[in-house]
C-alpha cells in the first residue's frame, strides 16, 4: 500500500526528526538525484526546514518544521505526490462523469482521508 518512494520519504523524515543521520538511512540508499527532488518536496510542504543552505542534499542540513506527531501519512503522500487511491479529493468533473458511483467513491475517499490524517509520523 505504501510505495517504496513513500517509505523512503518516511525514513528521511524519521532521520531528520530523530537527528540520527548516520544510522537510520544509509547514504548509498538514495541517489543525489533522489535527494535533489525529495528534500525540496518535504521543505515546500512545511515538513522540514533547510538550516544549512551550503549542503542542501544532506539530511543534517534540515530541521523539523513541526512536531512529529503533527505529521500525517496524508501530509507525506501529498508532499511527495505519491498515491494511495484515496489521497486526493474527488473532483466535480469526476462526480459529473460517474454519478452515483462517484458518490460512493467520494464517501470512501473522504473516510480514508480522515483516517490517513490520524496516522502520524510517530505511528509509522
PDB file of C-alpha atoms in Angstrom:
ATOM      1  CA  UNK A   1       0.000   0.000   0.000  1.00  0.00           C
ATOM      2  CA  UNK A   2       2.828   2.404   0.777  1.00  0.00           C
ATOM      3  CA  UNK A   3       5.149   2.768  -2.194  1.00  0.00           C
ATOM      4  CA  UNK A   4       8.933   2.489  -1.930  1.00  0.00           C
ATOM      5  CA  UNK A   5       9.184   6.231  -2.595  1.00  0.00           C
ATOM      6  CA  UNK A   6       6.830   6.964   0.302  1.00  0.00           C
ATOM      7  CA  UNK A   7       8.795   4.570   2.511  1.00  0.00           C
ATOM      8  CA  UNK A   8      11.961   6.495   1.614  1.00  0.00           C
ATOM      9  CA  UNK A   9      10.322   9.817   2.483  1.00  0.00           C
ATOM     10  CA  UNK A  10       9.261   8.379   5.837  1.00  0.00           C
ATOM     11  CA  UNK A  11      12.804   7.146   6.519  1.00  0.00           C
ATOM     12  CA  UNK A  12      14.312  10.538   5.661  1.00  0.00           C
ATOM     13  CA  UNK A  13      11.798  12.348   7.863  1.00  0.00           C
ATOM     14  CA  UNK A  14      12.448   9.955  10.741  1.00  0.00           C
ATOM     15  CA  UNK A  15      16.206  10.610  10.437  1.00  0.00           C
ATOM     16  CA  UNK A  16      15.695  14.351  10.469  1.00  0.00           C
ATOM     17  CA  UNK A  17      13.222  14.228  13.341  1.00  0.00           C
ATOM     18  CA  UNK A  18      15.398  11.827  15.364  1.00  0.00           C
ATOM     19  CA  UNK A  19      18.545  13.783  14.431  1.00  0.00           C
ATOM     20  CA  UNK A  20      20.085  10.379  13.741  1.00  0.00           C
ATOM     21  CA  UNK A  21      21.796  10.906  10.416  1.00  0.00           C
ATOM     22  CA  UNK A  22      24.408   8.178  10.417  1.00  0.00           C
ATOM     23  CA  UNK A  23      22.491   5.011  11.183  1.00  0.00           C
ATOM     24  CA  UNK A  24      18.850   5.365  10.239  1.00  0.00           C
ATOM     25  CA  UNK A  25      19.317   5.821   6.489  1.00  0.00           C
ATOM     26  CA  UNK A  26      22.403   4.775   4.607  1.00  0.00           C
ATOM     27  CA  UNK A  27      23.709   7.451   2.253  1.00  0.00           C
ATOM     28  CA  UNK A  28      24.026   4.899  -0.546  1.00  0.00           C
ATOM     29  CA  UNK A  29      20.297   4.120  -0.487  1.00  0.00           C
ATOM     30  CA  UNK A  30      19.382   7.469  -2.016  1.00  0.00           C
ATOM     31  CA  UNK A  31      20.978   8.931  -5.097  1.00  0.00           C
ATOM     32  CA  UNK A  32      21.841  12.595  -5.326  1.00  0.00           C
ATOM     33  CA  UNK A  33      19.019  12.988  -7.834  1.00  0.00           C
ATOM     34  CA  UNK A  34      16.508  11.441  -5.440  1.00  0.00           C
ATOM     35  CA  UNK A  35      17.629  13.746  -2.626  1.00  0.00           C
ATOM     36  CA  UNK A  36      17.501  16.750  -5.002  1.00  0.00           C
ATOM     37  CA  UNK A  37      13.789  16.004  -5.554  1.00  0.00           C
ATOM     38  CA  UNK A  38      12.672  14.663  -2.166  1.00  0.00           C
ATOM     39  CA  UNK A  39      14.160  17.216   0.228  1.00  0.00           C
ATOM     40  CA  UNK A  40      12.649  20.264  -1.531  1.00  0.00           C
ATOM     41  CA  UNK A  41       9.281  18.474  -1.675  1.00  0.00           C
ATOM     42  CA  UNK A  42       9.363  17.925   2.083  1.00  0.00           C
ATOM     43  CA  UNK A  43      10.529  21.512   2.625  1.00  0.00           C
ATOM     44  CA  UNK A  44       7.866  23.027   0.365  1.00  0.00           C
ATOM     45  CA  UNK A  45       5.221  21.035   2.227  1.00  0.00           C
ATOM     46  CA  UNK A  46       6.330  22.572   5.517  1.00  0.00           C
ATOM     47  CA  UNK A  47       7.534  19.280   6.999  1.00  0.00           C
ATOM     48  CA  UNK A  48      11.214  20.250   7.301  1.00  0.00           C
ATOM     49  CA  UNK A  49      13.267  23.474   7.175  1.00  0.00           C
ATOM     50  CA  UNK A  50      16.617  23.931   5.452  1.00  0.00           C
ATOM     51  CA  UNK A  51      19.028  25.312   8.052  1.00  0.00           C
ATOM     52  CA  UNK A  52      22.331  24.866   6.158  1.00  0.00           C
ATOM     53  CA  UNK A  53      21.999  26.099   2.582  1.00  0.00           C
ATOM     54  CA  UNK A  54      25.591  25.087   1.819  1.00  0.00           C
ATOM     55  CA  UNK A  55      24.684  21.377   1.964  1.00  0.00           C
ATOM     56  CA  UNK A  56      21.067  21.098   0.753  1.00  0.00           C
ATOM     57  CA  UNK A  57      21.440  17.427  -0.241  1.00  0.00           C
ATOM     58  CA  UNK A  58      22.336  16.220   3.263  1.00  0.00           C
ATOM     59  CA  UNK A  59      19.710  15.343   5.852  1.00  0.00           C
ATOM     60  CA  UNK A  60      21.868  17.009   8.524  1.00  0.00           C
ATOM     61  CA  UNK A  61      21.127  20.346   6.829  1.00  0.00           C
ATOM     62  CA  UNK A  62      17.443  20.119   7.815  1.00  0.00           C
ATOM     63  CA  UNK A  63      15.483  20.579  10.990  1.00  0.00           C
ATOM     64  CA  UNK A  64      11.899  19.592  11.823  1.00  0.00           C
ATOM     65  CA  UNK A  65       9.267  22.188  10.950  1.00  0.00           C
ATOM     66  CA  UNK A  66       6.576  20.725  13.208  1.00  0.00           C
ATOM     67  CA  UNK A  67       6.267  18.093  15.888  1.00  0.00           C
ATOM     68  CA  UNK A  68       6.452  14.540  14.516  1.00  0.00           C
ATOM     69  CA  UNK A  69       3.021  13.796  15.967  1.00  0.00           C
ATOM     70  CA  UNK A  70       1.607  16.569  13.762  1.00  0.00           C
ATOM     71  CA  UNK A  71       2.853  14.973  10.506  1.00  0.00           C
ATOM     72  CA  UNK A  72       0.406  12.525   8.997  1.00  0.00           C
ATOM     73  CA  UNK A  73       0.769   9.920   6.314  1.00  0.00           C
ATOM     74  CA  UNK A  74      -1.520  12.100   4.244  1.00  0.00           C
ATOM     75  CA  UNK A  75       0.928  15.020   4.647  1.00  0.00           C
ATOM     76  CA  UNK A  76       3.759  12.831   3.349  1.00  0.00           C
ATOM     77  CA  UNK A  77       1.742  11.465   0.446  1.00  0.00           C
ATOM     78  CA  UNK A  78       0.727  14.948  -0.590  1.00  0.00           C
ATOM     79  CA  UNK A  79       4.279  16.314  -0.196  1.00  0.00           C
ATOM     80  CA  UNK A  80       5.783  13.655  -2.433  1.00  0.00           C
ATOM     81  CA  UNK A  81       2.926  13.319  -4.874  1.00  0.00           C
ATOM     82  CA  UNK A  82       2.659   9.627  -4.104  1.00  0.00           C
ATOM     83  CA  UNK A  83      -0.693   7.937  -4.156  1.00  0.00           C
ATOM     84  CA  UNK A  84      -2.944   5.632  -2.384  1.00  0.00           C
ATOM     85  CA  UNK A  85      -6.030   5.777  -4.465  1.00  0.00           C
ATOM     86  CA  UNK A  86      -7.673   7.815  -1.740  1.00  0.00           C
ATOM     87  CA  UNK A  87      -5.234  10.625  -1.045  1.00  0.00           C
ATOM     88  CA  UNK A  88      -6.934  13.345  -3.055  1.00  0.00           C
ATOM     89  CA  UNK A  89     -10.460  14.751  -3.006  1.00  0.00           C
ATOM     90  CA  UNK A  90     -12.732  13.708  -5.864  1.00  0.00           C
ATOM     91  CA  UNK A  91     -13.321  16.487  -8.403  1.00  0.00           C
ATOM     92  CA  UNK A  92     -16.612  17.903  -9.666  1.00  0.00           C
ATOM     93  CA  UNK A  93     -15.769  16.516 -13.107  1.00  0.00           C
ATOM     94  CA  UNK A  94     -15.481  13.028 -11.637  1.00  0.00           C
ATOM     95  CA  UNK A  95     -18.892  13.403  -9.978  1.00  0.00           C
ATOM     96  CA  UNK A  96     -20.436  14.605 -13.251  1.00  0.00           C
ATOM     97  CA  UNK A  97     -18.933  11.742 -15.196  1.00  0.00           C
ATOM     98  CA  UNK A  98     -19.610   8.849 -12.807  1.00  0.00           C
ATOM     99  CA  UNK A  99     -22.782   9.936 -10.974  1.00  0.00           C
ATOM    100  CA  UNK A 100     -23.878   7.513  -8.248  1.00  0.00           C
ATOM    101  CA  UNK A 101     -20.630   5.539  -8.339  1.00  0.00           C
ATOM    102  CA  UNK A 102     -18.721   8.777  -7.740  1.00  0.00           C
ATOM    103  CA  UNK A 103     -20.882   9.485  -4.686  1.00  0.00           C
ATOM    104  CA  UNK A 104     -19.924   6.127  -3.148  1.00  0.00           C
ATOM    105  CA  UNK A 105     -16.282   6.557  -4.066  1.00  0.00           C
ATOM    106  CA  UNK A 106     -16.373  10.055  -2.621  1.00  0.00           C
ATOM    107  CA  UNK A 107     -17.544   8.688   0.730  1.00  0.00           C
ATOM    108  CA  UNK A 108     -14.832   6.028   0.752  1.00  0.00           C
ATOM    109  CA  UNK A 109     -12.280   8.627  -0.298  1.00  0.00           C
ATOM    110  CA  UNK A 110     -13.297  11.024   2.469  1.00  0.00           C
ATOM    111  CA  UNK A 111     -13.275   8.329   5.156  1.00  0.00           C
ATOM    112  CA  UNK A 112      -9.835   7.146   4.030  1.00  0.00           C
ATOM    113  CA  UNK A 113      -8.532  10.733   4.146  1.00  0.00           C
ATOM    114  CA  UNK A 114      -9.801  11.165   7.706  1.00  0.00           C
ATOM    115  CA  UNK A 115      -8.019   8.011   8.854  1.00  0.00           C
ATOM    116  CA  UNK A 116      -4.822   8.856   6.934  1.00  0.00           C
ATOM    117  CA  UNK A 117      -4.759  12.231   8.680  1.00  0.00           C
ATOM    118  CA  UNK A 118      -4.798  10.413  12.038  1.00  0.00           C
ATOM    119  CA  UNK A 119      -1.689   8.325  11.234  1.00  0.00           C
ATOM    120  CA  UNK A 120       1.199  10.444  12.457  1.00  0.00           C
ATOM    121  CA  UNK A 121       4.909  10.159  11.752  1.00  0.00           C
ATOM    122  CA  UNK A 122       5.386   8.698  15.241  1.00  0.00           C
ATOM    123  CA  UNK A 123       2.996   5.853  14.343  1.00  0.00           C
ATOM    124  CA  UNK A 124       4.997   4.875  11.251  1.00  0.00           C
TER     125      UNK A 124
END
